[in-house]
mmCIF file of C-alpha atoms and ligand atoms in Angstrom:
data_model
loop_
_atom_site.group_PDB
_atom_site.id
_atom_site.type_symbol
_atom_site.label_atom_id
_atom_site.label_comp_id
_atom_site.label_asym_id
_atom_site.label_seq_id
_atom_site.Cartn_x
_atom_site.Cartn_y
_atom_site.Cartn_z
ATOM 1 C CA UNK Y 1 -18.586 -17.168 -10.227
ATOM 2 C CA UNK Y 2 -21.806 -14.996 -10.936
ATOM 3 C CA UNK Y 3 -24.069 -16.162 -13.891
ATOM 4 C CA UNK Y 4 -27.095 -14.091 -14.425
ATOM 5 C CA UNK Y 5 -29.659 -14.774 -17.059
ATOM 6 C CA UNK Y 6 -32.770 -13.249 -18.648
ATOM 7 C CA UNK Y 7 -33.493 -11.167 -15.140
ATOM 8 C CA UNK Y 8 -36.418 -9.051 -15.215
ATOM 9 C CA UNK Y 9 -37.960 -7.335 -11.963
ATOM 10 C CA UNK Y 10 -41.228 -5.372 -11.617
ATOM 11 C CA UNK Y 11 -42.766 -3.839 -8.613
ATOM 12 C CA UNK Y 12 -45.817 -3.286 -7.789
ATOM 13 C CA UNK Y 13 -47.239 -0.205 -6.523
ATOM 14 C CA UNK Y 14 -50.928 -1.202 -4.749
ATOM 15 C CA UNK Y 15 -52.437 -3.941 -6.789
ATOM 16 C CA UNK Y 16 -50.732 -6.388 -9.150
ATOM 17 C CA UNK Y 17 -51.749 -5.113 -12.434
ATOM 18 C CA UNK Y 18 -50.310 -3.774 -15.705
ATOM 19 C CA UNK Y 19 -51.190 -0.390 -14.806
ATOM 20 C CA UNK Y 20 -49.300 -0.715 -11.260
ATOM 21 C CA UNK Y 21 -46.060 -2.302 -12.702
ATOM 22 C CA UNK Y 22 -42.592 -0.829 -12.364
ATOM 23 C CA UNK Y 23 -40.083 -2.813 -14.188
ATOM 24 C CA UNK Y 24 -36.924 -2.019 -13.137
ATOM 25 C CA UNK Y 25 -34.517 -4.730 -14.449
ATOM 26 C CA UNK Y 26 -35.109 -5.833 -18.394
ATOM 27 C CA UNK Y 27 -33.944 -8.983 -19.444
ATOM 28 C CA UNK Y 28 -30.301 -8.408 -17.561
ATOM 29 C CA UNK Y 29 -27.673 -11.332 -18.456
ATOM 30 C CA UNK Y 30 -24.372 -11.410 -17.212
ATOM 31 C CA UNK Y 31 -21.491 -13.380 -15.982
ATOM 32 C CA UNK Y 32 -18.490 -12.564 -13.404
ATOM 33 C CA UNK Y 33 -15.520 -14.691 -13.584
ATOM 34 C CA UNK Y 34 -13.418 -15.536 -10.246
ATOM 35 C CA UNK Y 35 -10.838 -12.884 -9.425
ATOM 36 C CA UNK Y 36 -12.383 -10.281 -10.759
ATOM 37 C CA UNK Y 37 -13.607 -6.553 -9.438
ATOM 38 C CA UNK Y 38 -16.897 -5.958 -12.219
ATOM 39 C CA UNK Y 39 -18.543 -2.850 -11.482
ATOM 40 C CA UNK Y 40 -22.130 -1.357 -12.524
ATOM 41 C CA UNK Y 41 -22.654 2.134 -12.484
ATOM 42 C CA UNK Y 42 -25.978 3.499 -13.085
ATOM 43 C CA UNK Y 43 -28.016 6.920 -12.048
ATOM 44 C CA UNK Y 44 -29.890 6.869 -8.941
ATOM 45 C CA UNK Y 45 -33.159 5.214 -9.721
ATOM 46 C CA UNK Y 46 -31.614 2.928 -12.802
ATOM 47 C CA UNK Y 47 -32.208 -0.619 -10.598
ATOM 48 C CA UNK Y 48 -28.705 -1.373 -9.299
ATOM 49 C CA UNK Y 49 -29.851 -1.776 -5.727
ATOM 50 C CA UNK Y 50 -32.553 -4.338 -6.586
ATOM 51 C CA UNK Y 51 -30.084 -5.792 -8.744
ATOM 52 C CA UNK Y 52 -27.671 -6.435 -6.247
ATOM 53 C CA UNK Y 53 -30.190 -7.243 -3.309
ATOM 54 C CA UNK Y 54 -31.664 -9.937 -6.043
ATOM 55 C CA UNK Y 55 -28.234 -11.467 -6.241
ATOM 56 C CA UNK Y 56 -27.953 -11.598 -2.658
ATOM 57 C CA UNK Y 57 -31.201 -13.170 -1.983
ATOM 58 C CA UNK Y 58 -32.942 -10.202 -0.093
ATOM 59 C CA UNK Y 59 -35.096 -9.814 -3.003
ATOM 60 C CA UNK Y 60 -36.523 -12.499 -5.275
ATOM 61 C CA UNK Y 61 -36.934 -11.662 -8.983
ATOM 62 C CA UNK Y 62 -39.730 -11.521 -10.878
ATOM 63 C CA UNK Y 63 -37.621 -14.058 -13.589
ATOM 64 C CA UNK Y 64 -34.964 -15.183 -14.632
ATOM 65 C CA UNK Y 65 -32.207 -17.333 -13.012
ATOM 66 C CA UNK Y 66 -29.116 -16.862 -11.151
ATOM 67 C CA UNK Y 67 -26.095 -18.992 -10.448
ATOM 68 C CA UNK Y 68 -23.346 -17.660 -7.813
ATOM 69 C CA UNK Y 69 -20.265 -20.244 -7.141
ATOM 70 C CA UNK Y 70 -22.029 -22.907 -9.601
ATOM 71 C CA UNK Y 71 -25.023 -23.523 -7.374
ATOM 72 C CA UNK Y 72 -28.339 -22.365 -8.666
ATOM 73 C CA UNK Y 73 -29.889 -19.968 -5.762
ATOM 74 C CA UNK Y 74 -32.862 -18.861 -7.886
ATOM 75 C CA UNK Y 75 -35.572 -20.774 -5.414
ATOM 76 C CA UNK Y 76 -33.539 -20.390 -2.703
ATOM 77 C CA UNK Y 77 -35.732 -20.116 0.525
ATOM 78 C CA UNK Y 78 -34.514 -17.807 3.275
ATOM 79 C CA UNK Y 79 -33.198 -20.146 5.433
ATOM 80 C CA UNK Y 80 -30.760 -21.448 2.507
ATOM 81 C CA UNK Y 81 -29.900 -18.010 1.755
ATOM 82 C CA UNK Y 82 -28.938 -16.856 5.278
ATOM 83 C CA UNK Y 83 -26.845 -20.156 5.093
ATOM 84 C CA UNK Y 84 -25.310 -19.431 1.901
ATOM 85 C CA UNK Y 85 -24.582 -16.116 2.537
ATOM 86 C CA UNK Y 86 -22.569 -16.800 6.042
ATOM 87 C CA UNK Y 87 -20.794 -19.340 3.895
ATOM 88 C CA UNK Y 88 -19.791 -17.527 0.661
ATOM 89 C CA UNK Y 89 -20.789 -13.595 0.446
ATOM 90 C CA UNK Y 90 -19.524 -10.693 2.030
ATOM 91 C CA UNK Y 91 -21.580 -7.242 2.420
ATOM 92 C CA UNK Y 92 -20.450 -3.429 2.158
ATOM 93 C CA UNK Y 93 -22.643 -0.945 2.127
ATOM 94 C CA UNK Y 94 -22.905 2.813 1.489
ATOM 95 C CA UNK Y 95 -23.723 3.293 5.227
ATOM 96 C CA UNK Y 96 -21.190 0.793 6.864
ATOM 97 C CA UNK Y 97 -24.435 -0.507 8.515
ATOM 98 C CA UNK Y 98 -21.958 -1.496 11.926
ATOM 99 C CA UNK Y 99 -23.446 -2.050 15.335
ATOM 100 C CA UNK Y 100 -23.029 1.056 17.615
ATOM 101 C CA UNK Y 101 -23.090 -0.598 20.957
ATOM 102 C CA UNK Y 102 -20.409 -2.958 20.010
ATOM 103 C CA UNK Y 103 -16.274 -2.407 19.164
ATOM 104 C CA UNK Y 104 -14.416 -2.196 15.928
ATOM 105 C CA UNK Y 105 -12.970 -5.515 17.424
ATOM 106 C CA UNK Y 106 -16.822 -6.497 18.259
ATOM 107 C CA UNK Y 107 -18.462 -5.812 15.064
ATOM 108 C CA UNK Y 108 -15.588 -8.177 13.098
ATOM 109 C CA UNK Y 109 -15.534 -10.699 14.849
ATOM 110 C CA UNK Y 110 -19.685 -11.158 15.135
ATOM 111 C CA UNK Y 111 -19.783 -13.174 11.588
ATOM 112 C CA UNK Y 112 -17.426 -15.550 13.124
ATOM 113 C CA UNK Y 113 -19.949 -15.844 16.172
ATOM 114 C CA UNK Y 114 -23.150 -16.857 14.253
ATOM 115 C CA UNK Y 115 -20.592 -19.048 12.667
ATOM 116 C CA UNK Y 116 -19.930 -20.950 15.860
ATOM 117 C CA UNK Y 117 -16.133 -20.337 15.447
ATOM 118 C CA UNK Y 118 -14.269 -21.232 18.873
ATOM 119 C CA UNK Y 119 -13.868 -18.056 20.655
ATOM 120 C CA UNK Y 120 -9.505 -18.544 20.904
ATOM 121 C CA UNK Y 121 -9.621 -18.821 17.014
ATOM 122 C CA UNK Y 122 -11.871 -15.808 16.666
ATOM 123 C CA UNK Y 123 -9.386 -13.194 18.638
ATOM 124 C CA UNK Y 124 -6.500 -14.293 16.554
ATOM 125 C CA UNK Y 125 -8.504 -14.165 13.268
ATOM 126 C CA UNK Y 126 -9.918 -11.094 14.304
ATOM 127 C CA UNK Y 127 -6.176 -9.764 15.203
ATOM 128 C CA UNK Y 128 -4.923 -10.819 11.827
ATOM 129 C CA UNK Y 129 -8.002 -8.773 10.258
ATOM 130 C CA UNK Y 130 -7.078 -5.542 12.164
ATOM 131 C CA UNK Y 131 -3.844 -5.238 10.654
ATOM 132 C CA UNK Y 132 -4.737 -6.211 7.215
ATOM 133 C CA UNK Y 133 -6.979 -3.266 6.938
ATOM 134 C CA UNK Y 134 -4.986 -1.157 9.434
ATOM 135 C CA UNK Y 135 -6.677 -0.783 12.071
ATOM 136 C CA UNK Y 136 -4.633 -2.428 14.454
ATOM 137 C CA UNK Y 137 -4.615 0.618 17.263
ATOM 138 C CA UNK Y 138 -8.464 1.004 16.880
ATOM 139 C CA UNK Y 139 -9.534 -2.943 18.038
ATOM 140 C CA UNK Y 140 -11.340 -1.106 21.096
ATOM 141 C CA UNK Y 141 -13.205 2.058 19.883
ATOM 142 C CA UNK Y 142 -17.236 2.471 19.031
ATOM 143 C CA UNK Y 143 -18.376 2.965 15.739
ATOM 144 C CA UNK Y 144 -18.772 6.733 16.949
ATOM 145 C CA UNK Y 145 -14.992 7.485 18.030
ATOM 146 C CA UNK Y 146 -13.759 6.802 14.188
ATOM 147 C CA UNK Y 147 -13.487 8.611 10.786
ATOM 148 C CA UNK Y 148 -16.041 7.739 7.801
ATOM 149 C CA UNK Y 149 -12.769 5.771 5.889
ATOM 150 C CA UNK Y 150 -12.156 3.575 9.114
ATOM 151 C CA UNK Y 151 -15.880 2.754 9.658
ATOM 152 C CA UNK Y 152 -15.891 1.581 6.140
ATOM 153 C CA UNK Y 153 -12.478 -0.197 6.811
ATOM 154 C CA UNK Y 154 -14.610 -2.000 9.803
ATOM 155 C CA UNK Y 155 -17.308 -3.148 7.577
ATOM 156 C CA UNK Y 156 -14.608 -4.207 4.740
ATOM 157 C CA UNK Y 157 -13.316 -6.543 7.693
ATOM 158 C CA UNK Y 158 -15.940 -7.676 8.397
ATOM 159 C CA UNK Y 159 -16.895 -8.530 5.058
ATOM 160 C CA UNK Y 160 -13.969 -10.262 4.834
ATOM 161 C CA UNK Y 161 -13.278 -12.044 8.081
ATOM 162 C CA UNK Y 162 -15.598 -15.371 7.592
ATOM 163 C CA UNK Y 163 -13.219 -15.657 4.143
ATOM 164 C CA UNK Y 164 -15.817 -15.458 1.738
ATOM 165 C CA UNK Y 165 -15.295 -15.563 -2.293
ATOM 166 C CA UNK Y 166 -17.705 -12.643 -3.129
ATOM 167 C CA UNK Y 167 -17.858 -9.442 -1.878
ATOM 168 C CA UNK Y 168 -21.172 -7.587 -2.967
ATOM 169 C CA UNK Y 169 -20.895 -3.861 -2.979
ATOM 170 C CA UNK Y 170 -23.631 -0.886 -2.391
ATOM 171 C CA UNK Y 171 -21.934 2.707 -3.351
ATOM 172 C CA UNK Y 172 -19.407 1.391 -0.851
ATOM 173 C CA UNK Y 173 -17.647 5.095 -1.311
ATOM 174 C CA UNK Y 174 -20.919 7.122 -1.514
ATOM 175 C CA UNK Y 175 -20.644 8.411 2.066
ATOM 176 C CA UNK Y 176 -16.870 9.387 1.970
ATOM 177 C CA UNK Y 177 -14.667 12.007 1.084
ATOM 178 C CA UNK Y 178 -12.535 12.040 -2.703
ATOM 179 C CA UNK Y 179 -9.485 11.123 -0.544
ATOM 180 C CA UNK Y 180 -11.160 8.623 1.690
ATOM 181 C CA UNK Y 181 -12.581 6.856 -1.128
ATOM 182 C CA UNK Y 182 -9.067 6.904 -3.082
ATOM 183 C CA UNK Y 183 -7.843 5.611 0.588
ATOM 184 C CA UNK Y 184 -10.557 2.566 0.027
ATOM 185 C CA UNK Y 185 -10.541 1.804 -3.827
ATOM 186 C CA UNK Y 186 -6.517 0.921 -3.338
ATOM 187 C CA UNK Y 187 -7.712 -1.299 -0.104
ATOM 188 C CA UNK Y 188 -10.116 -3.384 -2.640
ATOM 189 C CA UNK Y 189 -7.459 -3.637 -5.280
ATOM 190 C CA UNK Y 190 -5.287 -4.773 -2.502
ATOM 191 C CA UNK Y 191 -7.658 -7.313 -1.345
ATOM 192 C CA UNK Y 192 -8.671 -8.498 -4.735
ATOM 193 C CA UNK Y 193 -4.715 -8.724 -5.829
ATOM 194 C CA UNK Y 194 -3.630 -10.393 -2.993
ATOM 195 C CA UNK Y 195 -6.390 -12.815 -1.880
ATOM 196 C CA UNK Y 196 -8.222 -13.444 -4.983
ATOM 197 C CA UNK Y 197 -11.224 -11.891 -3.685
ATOM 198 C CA UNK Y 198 -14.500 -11.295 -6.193
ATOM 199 C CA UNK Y 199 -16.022 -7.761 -6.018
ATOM 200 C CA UNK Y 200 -19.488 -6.996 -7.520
ATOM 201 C CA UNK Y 201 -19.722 -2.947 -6.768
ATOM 202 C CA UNK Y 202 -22.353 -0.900 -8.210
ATOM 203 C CA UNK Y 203 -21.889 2.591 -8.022
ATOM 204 C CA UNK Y 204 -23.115 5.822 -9.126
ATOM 205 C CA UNK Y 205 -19.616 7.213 -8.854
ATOM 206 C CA UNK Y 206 -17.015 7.118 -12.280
ATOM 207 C CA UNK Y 207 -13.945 6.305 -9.899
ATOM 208 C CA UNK Y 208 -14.761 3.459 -8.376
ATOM 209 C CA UNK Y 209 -15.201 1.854 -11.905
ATOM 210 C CA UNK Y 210 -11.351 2.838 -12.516
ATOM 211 C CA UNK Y 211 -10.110 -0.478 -10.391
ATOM 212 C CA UNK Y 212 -12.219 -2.540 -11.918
ATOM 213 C CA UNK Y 213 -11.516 -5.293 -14.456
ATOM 214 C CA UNK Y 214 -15.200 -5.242 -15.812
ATOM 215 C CA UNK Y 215 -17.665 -2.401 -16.246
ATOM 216 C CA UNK Y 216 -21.129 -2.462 -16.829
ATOM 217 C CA UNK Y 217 -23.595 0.347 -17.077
ATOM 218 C CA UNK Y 218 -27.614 0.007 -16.019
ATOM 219 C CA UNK Y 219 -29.753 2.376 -17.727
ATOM 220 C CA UNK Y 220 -33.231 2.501 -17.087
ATOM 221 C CA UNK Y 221 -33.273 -1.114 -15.850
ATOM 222 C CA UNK Y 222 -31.085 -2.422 -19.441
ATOM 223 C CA UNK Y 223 -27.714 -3.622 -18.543
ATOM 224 C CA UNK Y 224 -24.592 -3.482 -21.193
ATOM 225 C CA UNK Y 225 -21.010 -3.913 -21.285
ATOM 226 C CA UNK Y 226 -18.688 -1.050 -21.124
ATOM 227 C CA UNK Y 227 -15.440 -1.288 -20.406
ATOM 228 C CA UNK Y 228 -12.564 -3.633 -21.433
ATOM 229 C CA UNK Y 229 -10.717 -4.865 -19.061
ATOM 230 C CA UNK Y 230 -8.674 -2.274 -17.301
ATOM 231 C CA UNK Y 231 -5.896 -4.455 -15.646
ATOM 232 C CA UNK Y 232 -5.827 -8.244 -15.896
ATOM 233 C CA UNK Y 233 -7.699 -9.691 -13.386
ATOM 234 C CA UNK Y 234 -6.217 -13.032 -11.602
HETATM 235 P P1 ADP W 301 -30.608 2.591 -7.727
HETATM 236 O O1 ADP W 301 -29.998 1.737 -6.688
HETATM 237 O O2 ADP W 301 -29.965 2.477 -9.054
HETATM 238 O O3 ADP W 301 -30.728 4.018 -7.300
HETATM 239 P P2 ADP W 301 -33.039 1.077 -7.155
HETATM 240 O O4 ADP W 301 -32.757 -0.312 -7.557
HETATM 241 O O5 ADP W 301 -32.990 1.395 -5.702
HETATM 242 O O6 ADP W 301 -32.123 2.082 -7.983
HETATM 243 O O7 ADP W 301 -34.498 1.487 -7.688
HETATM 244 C C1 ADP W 301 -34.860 1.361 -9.047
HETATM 245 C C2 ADP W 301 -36.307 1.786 -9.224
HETATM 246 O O8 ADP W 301 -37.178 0.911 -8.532
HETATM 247 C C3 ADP W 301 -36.616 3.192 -8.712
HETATM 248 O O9 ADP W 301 -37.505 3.805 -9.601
HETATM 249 C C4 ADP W 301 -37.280 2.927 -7.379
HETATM 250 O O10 ADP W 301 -38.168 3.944 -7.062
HETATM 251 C C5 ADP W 301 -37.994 1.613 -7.618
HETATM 252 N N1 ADP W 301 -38.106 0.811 -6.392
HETATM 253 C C6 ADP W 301 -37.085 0.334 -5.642
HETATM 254 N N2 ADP W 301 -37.539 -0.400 -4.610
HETATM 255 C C7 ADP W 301 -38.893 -0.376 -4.693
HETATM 256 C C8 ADP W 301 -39.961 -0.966 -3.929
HETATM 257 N N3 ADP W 301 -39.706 -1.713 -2.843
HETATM 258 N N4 ADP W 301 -41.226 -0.731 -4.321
HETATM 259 C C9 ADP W 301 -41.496 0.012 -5.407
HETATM 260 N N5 ADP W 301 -40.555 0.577 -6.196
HETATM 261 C C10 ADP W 301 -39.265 0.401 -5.847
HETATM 262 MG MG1 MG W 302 -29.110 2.215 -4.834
#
């Protein structure tokens, strides 16, 4: 599902020299099967960001090459990559990242809009969405009028509602409460138990690698296995 190989990723503060260099991911290689939720905690500052924004395309590496759903996106251009990721990848992130001005309803159903869905099929997709992540009763409020768990159950939706096979997580618990994030772990399982769904989290935080069938740990930009697998993923 996710292939990785031989990744390495520098940055460059001022001038591209040795003596300017950052390198923040070493030679990382791994692979994600289908089905799976595979974690990668790290400390602040240990690369998992730029890991995960390499594997979505919002960063290109400095080497290396990666392979998501069989198709090499190494030399992906933008254009293919906003394509690909409408088509295959969903996106949660630490700071729900929704759109103020528009409604929980609003902000779920806007993938399916750049997607030219017919507007009919988008309410009852949309609809269908709501009560899978239970928010049914909450279709027509702002970003604003709900709790930190049900913006994050917003941008899980929304994540979700163009059907994708990936879900690519940033500290998608950092901003919420122990209870709240309990509250939004057993939604992923759910998700991934029920629909199949991929999750690639990476996380500073110990319990979000607890649901997860593969852990990984990024240390100072070196990536290694370390966890078995906790429950069998399908
Ligand atoms: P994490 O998500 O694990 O906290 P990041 O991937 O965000 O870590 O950052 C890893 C390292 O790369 C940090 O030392 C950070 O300062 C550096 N870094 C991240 N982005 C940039 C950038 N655009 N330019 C220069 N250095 C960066
Ligand atoms: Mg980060």
């Amino acid at each position: 599902m996710i292939t990785i190989e031989n990744l390495n990723h520098s940055f460059f503060i001022g001038k591209k020299n040795e003596e300017n260099e950052i390198t923040v991911l070493k030679d990382v290689s791994l692979t994600i099967k289908q089905g799976e939720i595979a974690t990668v905690v790290g400390r602040s500052g240990s690369g998992k960001s730029t890991l995960l924004n390499i594997i979505s395309g919002f960063l290109t590496s400095t080497s290396g090459r990666i392979i998501v759903k069989d198709i090499d996106v190494t030399n992906f251009n933008e254009k293919r990559w906003a394509k690909f990721r409408l088509e295959h990848l969903g996106f949660i992130f630490q700071s729900f990242q929704l759109i103020p001005s528009l409604t929980t309803f609003e902000n779920i159903e806007l993938p399916l809009t750049l997607k030219g869905i017919h507007p009919k099929e988008r309410v009852s997709l949309v609809n269908a969405m709501l009560e899978e992540v239970g928010l049914q009763n909450h279709g027509s409020h702002y970003p604003n009028e709900l709790s930190g768990g049900q913006q994050q159950r917003v941008s899980i939706a929304r994540a979700l509602i163009t059907n994708p096979s990936i879900i690519l997580a940033d500290e998608p618990t950092g901003s919420l409460d122990s209870e709240t994030e309990k509250e939004i772990l057993r939604l992923i399982k759910k998700l991934n138990r029920e629909k199949g769904i991929t999750f690639f989290i990476i996380t500073h935080d110990d319990n979000v690698a607890s649901i997860s069938s593969r852990t990984f740990q990024l240390h100072d930009g070196v990536l290694s296995e370390t966890g078995g697998v906790l429950y069998e993923a399908k």
